[in-house]
Amino acid sequence: MSARRVPRRAILAVALAMGAAGCGVIPQAPDPIPSDFVPSPSAEPGDGPGALSPDGFTAAQRMTVRVRSVGCSGTIVLSTGTGFALDEHTLVTNRHVIANSKRITITTYDGRTINVTAATTSTAADIAVITTEESLGNAFARTAEADPEVGDLVTVVGYPNGGRLTTSSGVVLGATADPLGGAVDSVLATSATVKVGSSGSPALDEDGRVIGVVYAKNISDQSFIVPVSTLNALLEEPALFVPESACAADADASSNASAFLP
């Protein structure tokens, strides 16, 4: 069974409707779907930049970054996720990784910390696009033109638990409705193991091309990815992204609060 490519017009129509208002089967999937999906970034800072080494890293690892977010609550809450570079100043991560953030910083594989200048999110899928002030480096993602098929190998590169850069491998299990109910169309399930903090990791095929973005897992250690067809369609329609809002409490406290606080 092949995962179905998402028509760009379908995503555009549904996403615009959602903004105005505010298939397949996974083999051996639990029934009913477990309720403990992990759509949240890690609350653990993990190892610091000193744990990262530039020696021997692949292009896929060099393009993958750790995303740190300081939340909007009364106390400072540091959470971490993963992202990957599209070009020198643009990266992709999950919407939930940066939601309700006061400040976002990026750490590269070689330990550089980079400030964020802007962040936008989409309502059509758990996807966010971040722009940075400094260069992310010289290794950038190549996205596949079509979704992978069932049984295709997949490799996930990310920062589980906010720690060291790691990789895990598995196979594509199939297309399914988004278990979290937030995507316009179907998502893909894989057997690659991910952990809290892996959210936003690139899922790669055997040629190193991005075939999806990790955003959730279940108790059976199945991971779920936004398929590349959805990602490509969103990236082709910048109007589907909106600026990430400032912290509600901060906005209420000051009429001069900006839409995004880097």
C-alpha positions as a LaTeX table, in Angstrom:
\begin{tabular}{lrrr}
\hline
Residue & $x$ (\AA) & $y$ (\AA) & $z$ (\AA) \\
\hline
Met1 & 0.00 & 0.00 & 0.00 \\
Ser2 & 1.45 & 3.43 & $-0.95$ \\
Ala3 & 0.99 & 6.52 & 1.21 \\
Arg4 & $-1.18$ & 8.98 & $-0.67$ \\
Arg5 & 0.27 & 12.34 & $-1.78$ \\
Val6 & $-1.73$ & 15.20 & $-0.30$ \\
Pro7 & $-3.17$ & 17.57 & $-2.93$ \\
Arg8 & $-1.90$ & 21.07 & $-2.26$ \\
Arg9 & $-5.28$ & 22.60 & $-3.08$ \\
Ala10 & $-6.97$ & 20.38 & $-0.53$ \\
Ile11 & $-4.60$ & 21.50 & 2.22 \\
Leu12 & $-5.03$ & 25.14 & 1.21 \\
Ala13 & $-8.84$ & 24.94 & 1.25 \\
Val14 & $-9.10$ & 23.17 & 4.59 \\
Ala15 & $-6.39$ & 25.24 & 6.27 \\
Leu16 & $-8.00$ & 28.51 & 5.22 \\
Ala17 & $-11.32$ & 27.29 & 6.52 \\
Met18 & $-9.72$ & 26.34 & 9.85 \\
Gly19 & $-8.05$ & 29.73 & 10.03 \\
Ala20 & $-11.32$ & 31.49 & 9.37 \\
Ala21 & $-12.99$ & 29.47 & 12.16 \\
Gly22 & $-10.18$ & 30.25 & 14.48 \\
Cys23 & $-6.23$ & 5.85 & 4.07 \\
Gly24 & $-4.69$ & 3.62 & 5.44 \\
Val25 & $-4.36$ & 1.21 & 8.34 \\
Ile26 & $-1.27$ & 0.82 & 10.51 \\
Pro27 & $-0.28$ & $-2.84$ & 10.69 \\
Gln28 & $-0.51$ & $-4.17$ & 14.25 \\
Ala29 & $-1.60$ & $-0.81$ & 15.58 \\
Pro30 & $-3.12$ & $-0.84$ & 19.09 \\
Asp31 & $-6.88$ & $-0.78$ & 19.23 \\
Pro32 & $-8.12$ & 1.61 & 20.44 \\
Ile33 & $-5.39$ & 4.16 & 19.80 \\
Pro34 & $-3.51$ & 4.80 & 23.07 \\
Ser35 & $-4.17$ & 8.13 & 24.75 \\
Asp36 & $-0.56$ & 8.86 & 25.69 \\
Phe37 & 0.78 & 10.32 & 22.47 \\
Val38 & 3.71 & 12.66 & 23.07 \\
Pro39 & 3.09 & 15.97 & 21.30 \\
Ser40 & 5.13 & 17.92 & 23.82 \\
Pro41 & 8.79 & 18.97 & 23.80 \\
Ser42 & 11.17 & 17.71 & 26.42 \\
Ala43 & 11.26 & 19.49 & 29.78 \\
Glu44 & 14.83 & 18.29 & 30.31 \\
Pro45 & 17.73 & 20.49 & 29.18 \\
Gly46 & 19.90 & 17.38 & 28.73 \\
Asp47 & 23.60 & 17.61 & 27.93 \\
Gly48 & 24.98 & 21.05 & 27.17 \\
Pro49 & 26.65 & 22.19 & 23.96 \\
Gly50 & 29.92 & 20.70 & 25.22 \\
Ala51 & 28.49 & 17.23 & 24.58 \\
Leu52 & 28.33 & 17.93 & 20.85 \\
Ser53 & 31.26 & 17.25 & 18.53 \\
Pro54 & 31.72 & 18.41 & 14.91 \\
Asp55 & 33.90 & 15.40 & 14.09 \\
Gly56 & 32.43 & 12.70 & 11.90 \\
Phe57 & 28.92 & 14.15 & 11.55 \\
Thr58 & 26.94 & 13.47 & 8.40 \\
Ala59 & 25.20 & 16.17 & 6.38 \\
Ala60 & 21.88 & 15.01 & 7.88 \\
Gln61 & 23.25 & 15.48 & 11.38 \\
Arg62 & 24.81 & 18.86 & 10.58 \\
Met63 & 21.49 & 20.21 & 9.32 \\
Thr64 & 19.65 & 19.07 & 12.47 \\
Val65 & 19.43 & 21.52 & 15.36 \\
Arg66 & 18.22 & 21.53 & 18.94 \\
Val67 & 15.39 & 23.97 & 19.63 \\
Arg68 & 15.13 & 25.47 & 23.12 \\
Ser69 & 12.05 & 27.38 & 24.19 \\
Val70 & 11.41 & 29.47 & 27.29 \\
Gly71 & 7.71 & 29.30 & 28.08 \\
Cys72 & 5.24 & 31.98 & 29.04 \\
Ser73 & 4.39 & 30.73 & 32.53 \\
Gly74 & 5.16 & 32.70 & 35.67 \\
Thr75 & 8.32 & 30.69 & 36.24 \\
Ile76 & 10.97 & 30.06 & 33.60 \\
Val77 & 10.23 & 26.71 & 31.93 \\
Leu78 & 12.86 & 25.41 & 29.52 \\
Ser79 & 11.70 & 22.87 & 26.98 \\
Thr80 & 13.56 & 21.37 & 24.05 \\
Gly81 & 12.73 & 19.89 & 20.68 \\
Thr82 & 14.44 & 19.35 & 17.33 \\
Gly83 & 14.44 & 21.11 & 13.97 \\
Phe84 & 16.26 & 21.00 & 10.63 \\
Ala85 & 17.65 & 23.66 & 8.31 \\
Leu86 & 16.05 & 24.48 & 4.96 \\
Asp87 & 18.66 & 27.12 & 4.19 \\
Glu88 & 21.15 & 29.33 & 6.04 \\
His89 & 18.48 & 31.21 & 8.00 \\
Thr90 & 15.35 & 29.04 & 7.89 \\
Leu91 & 14.44 & 25.86 & 9.74 \\
Val92 & 11.43 & 23.60 & 10.27 \\
Thr93 & 10.20 & 22.23 & 13.59 \\
Asn94 & 6.84 & 21.36 & 15.20 \\
Arg95 & 4.23 & 23.94 & 16.08 \\
His96 & 3.90 & 22.52 & 19.60 \\
Val97 & 7.65 & 22.84 & 20.21 \\
Ile98 & 7.49 & 26.65 & 20.06 \\
Ala99 & 3.88 & 27.27 & 21.12 \\
Asn100 & 3.45 & 29.89 & 23.86 \\
Ser101 & 7.12 & 30.76 & 23.90 \\
Lys102 & 8.68 & 33.92 & 25.22 \\
Arg103 & 12.10 & 33.16 & 23.77 \\
Ile104 & 13.48 & 30.57 & 21.34 \\
Thr105 & 17.13 & 29.70 & 20.75 \\
Ile106 & 18.74 & 27.24 & 18.39 \\
Thr107 & 21.83 & 25.12 & 19.07 \\
Thr108 & 23.73 & 23.62 & 16.14 \\
Tyr109 & 25.55 & 20.29 & 16.08 \\
Asp110 & 28.87 & 22.03 & 16.81 \\
Gly111 & 27.56 & 23.85 & 19.87 \\
Arg112 & 26.80 & 27.30 & 18.43 \\
Thr113 & 23.78 & 29.04 & 19.96 \\
Ile114 & 21.75 & 31.08 & 17.48 \\
Asn115 & 19.03 & 33.63 & 18.23 \\
Val116 & 15.66 & 33.47 & 16.51 \\
Thr117 & 14.28 & 36.49 & 14.67 \\
Ala118 & 10.78 & 35.22 & 13.81 \\
Ala119 & 8.59 & 32.14 & 14.07 \\
Thr120 & 5.42 & 31.18 & 12.21 \\
Thr121 & 3.07 & 28.22 & 12.60 \\
Ser122 & 0.47 & 26.45 & 10.48 \\
Thr123 & $-2.99$ & 25.27 & 11.51 \\
Ala124 & $-3.01$ & 22.63 & 8.76 \\
Ala125 & $-0.41$ & 20.43 & 10.48 \\
Asp126 & 1.98 & 20.43 & 13.44 \\
Ile127 & 4.57 & 22.44 & 11.53 \\
Ala128 & 6.42 & 25.67 & 12.31 \\
Val129 & 8.99 & 27.67 & 10.35 \\
Ile130 & 11.68 & 29.64 & 12.21 \\
Thr131 & 14.08 & 32.24 & 10.85 \\
Thr132 & 17.42 & 33.04 & 12.48 \\
Glu133 & 19.77 & 36.00 & 12.70 \\
Glu134 & 22.99 & 34.05 & 12.19 \\
Ser135 & 23.75 & 31.33 & 9.68 \\
Leu136 & 22.68 & 27.80 & 10.54 \\
Gly137 & 25.65 & 26.42 & 8.61 \\
Asn138 & 26.05 & 24.95 & 5.15 \\
Ala139 & 24.12 & 21.65 & 5.34 \\
Phe140 & 20.48 & 21.90 & 4.34 \\
Ala141 & 17.54 & 19.54 & 3.93 \\
Arg142 & 16.54 & 18.03 & 0.61 \\
Thr143 & 12.86 & 17.15 & 0.62 \\
Ala144 & 11.54 & 14.16 & $-1.32$ \\
Glu145 & 8.95 & 14.82 & $-4.00$ \\
Ala146 & 6.54 & 12.11 & $-2.83$ \\
Asp147 & 5.64 & 10.26 & 0.35 \\
Pro148 & 7.37 & 6.95 & 1.07 \\
Glu149 & 5.70 & 3.56 & 0.64 \\
Val150 & 4.93 & 0.97 & 3.27 \\
Gly151 & 8.10 & $-0.93$ & 4.19 \\
Asp152 & 10.49 & 1.83 & 3.11 \\
Leu153 & 13.39 & 2.41 & 5.49 \\
Val154 & 13.30 & 5.59 & 7.56 \\
Thr155 & 15.96 & 7.22 & 9.73 \\
Val156 & 15.15 & 9.83 & 12.37 \\
Val157 & 17.83 & 12.34 & 13.44 \\
Gly158 & 17.22 & 14.41 & 16.56 \\
Tyr159 & 17.89 & 15.37 & 20.15 \\
Pro160 & 15.79 & 13.03 & 22.33 \\
Asn161 & 15.34 & 14.34 & 25.88 \\
Gly162 & 17.23 & 17.45 & 24.83 \\
Gly163 & 20.49 & 15.50 & 25.00 \\
Arg164 & 23.00 & 14.24 & 22.47 \\
Leu165 & 22.33 & 14.15 & 18.75 \\
Thr166 & 21.23 & 10.60 & 17.89 \\
Thr167 & 19.74 & 8.58 & 15.06 \\
Ser168 & 17.18 & 5.77 & 15.06 \\
Ser169 & 15.88 & 3.65 & 12.21 \\
Gly170 & 12.73 & 1.77 & 11.29 \\
Val171 & 10.28 & 1.29 & 8.45 \\
Val172 & 7.17 & 3.07 & 7.26 \\
Leu173 & 4.10 & 1.25 & 8.58 \\
Gly174 & 1.44 & 3.11 & 6.64 \\
Ala175 & $-0.88$ & 6.10 & 6.46 \\
Thr176 & $-3.48$ & 6.82 & 9.12 \\
Ala177 & $-5.67$ & 9.63 & 10.37 \\
Asp178 & $-3.85$ & 11.99 & 12.71 \\
Pro179 & $-4.30$ & 10.43 & 16.18 \\
Leu180 & $-4.19$ & 13.92 & 17.67 \\
Gly181 & $-6.78$ & 15.29 & 15.26 \\
Gly182 & $-4.76$ & 18.32 & 14.24 \\
Ala183 & $-3.75$ & 17.52 & 10.66 \\
Val184 & $-5.78$ & 18.27 & 7.56 \\
Asp185 & $-5.01$ & 14.94 & 5.95 \\
Ser186 & $-3.48$ & 11.60 & 6.90 \\
Val187 & $-0.11$ & 11.20 & 8.62 \\
Leu188 & 2.40 & 8.35 & 8.47 \\
Ala189 & 3.27 & 5.84 & 11.19 \\
Thr190 & 6.77 & 4.33 & 11.42 \\
Ser191 & 8.57 & 1.84 & 13.64 \\
Ala192 & 11.49 & 4.23 & 14.30 \\
Thr193 & 11.83 & 4.83 & 18.03 \\
Val194 & 11.55 & 8.44 & 19.19 \\
Lys195 & 11.42 & 10.07 & 22.60 \\
Val196 & 10.19 & 13.27 & 24.17 \\
Gly197 & 12.39 & 15.98 & 22.67 \\
Ser198 & 12.48 & 14.26 & 19.25 \\
Ser199 & 9.55 & 16.40 & 18.12 \\
Gly200 & 10.49 & 18.28 & 14.95 \\
Ser201 & 13.13 & 15.73 & 13.92 \\
Pro202 & 13.58 & 15.07 & 10.19 \\
Ala203 & 12.60 & 11.59 & 9.01 \\
Leu204 & 14.91 & 10.62 & 6.14 \\
Asp205 & 14.88 & 8.03 & 3.37 \\
Glu206 & 17.88 & 5.95 & 2.26 \\
Asp207 & 19.10 & 8.82 & 0.07 \\
Gly208 & 19.05 & 11.30 & 2.95 \\
Arg209 & 15.97 & 13.15 & 1.71 \\
Val210 & 13.36 & 14.38 & 4.17 \\
Ile211 & 10.18 & 12.29 & 3.91 \\
Gly212 & 8.45 & 13.72 & 6.96 \\
Val213 & 8.65 & 15.53 & 10.30 \\
Val214 & 8.31 & 13.61 & 13.59 \\
Tyr215 & 5.65 & 14.98 & 15.93 \\
Ala216 & 4.28 & 12.17 & 18.17 \\
Lys217 & 4.64 & 8.59 & 19.42 \\
Asn218 & 2.53 & 5.97 & 21.21 \\
Ile219 & 3.07 & 3.34 & 23.90 \\
Ser220 & 3.88 & 0.75 & 21.24 \\
Asp221 & 6.93 & 2.82 & 20.24 \\
Gln222 & 5.40 & 3.72 & 16.90 \\
Ser223 & 6.33 & 7.21 & 15.78 \\
Phe224 & 4.12 & 9.52 & 13.72 \\
Ile225 & 5.33 & 11.96 & 11.09 \\
Val226 & 3.81 & 14.76 & 9.07 \\
Pro227 & 4.41 & 13.43 & 5.53 \\
Val228 & 6.62 & 15.33 & 3.11 \\
Ser229 & 3.70 & 15.90 & 0.72 \\
Thr230 & 2.02 & 17.98 & 3.42 \\
Leu231 & 5.27 & 19.75 & 4.32 \\
Asn232 & 6.01 & 20.63 & 0.70 \\
Ala233 & 2.47 & 21.91 & 0.14 \\
Leu234 & 2.69 & 24.13 & 3.20 \\
Leu235 & 6.09 & 25.52 & 2.27 \\
Glu236 & 4.70 & 26.47 & $-1.14$ \\
Glu237 & 1.94 & 28.52 & 0.53 \\
Pro238 & 3.49 & 31.03 & 2.97 \\
Ala239 & 0.01 & 32.47 & 3.56 \\
Leu240 & $-0.85$ & 29.31 & 5.52 \\
Phe241 & 1.62 & 30.34 & 8.25 \\
Val242 & 0.84 & 32.93 & 10.89 \\
Pro243 & 3.23 & 34.64 & 13.33 \\
Glu244 & 3.57 & 32.91 & 16.68 \\
Ser245 & 1.70 & 35.00 & 19.24 \\
Ala246 & 3.36 & 36.63 & 22.20 \\
Cys247 & 2.71 & 35.27 & 25.67 \\
Ala248 & $-0.82$ & 36.16 & 26.68 \\
Ala249 & 0.25 & 37.33 & 30.13 \\
Asp250 & 3.00 & 39.51 & 28.69 \\
Ala251 & 0.65 & 40.95 & 26.11 \\
Asp252 & $-1.87$ & 41.83 & 28.81 \\
Ala253 & 0.85 & 43.39 & 30.95 \\
Ser254 & 2.04 & 45.75 & 28.26 \\
Ser255 & 0.22 & 47.30 & 25.33 \\
Asn256 & 3.61 & 47.63 & 23.64 \\
Ala257 & 4.28 & 43.87 & 23.60 \\
Ser258 & 5.47 & 42.67 & 20.21 \\
Ala259 & 3.88 & 39.76 & 18.32 \\
Phe260 & 6.99 & 37.68 & 18.89 \\
Leu261 & 9.68 & 38.01 & 21.50 \\
Pro262 & 12.92 & 36.47 & 20.24 \\
\hline
\end{tabular}
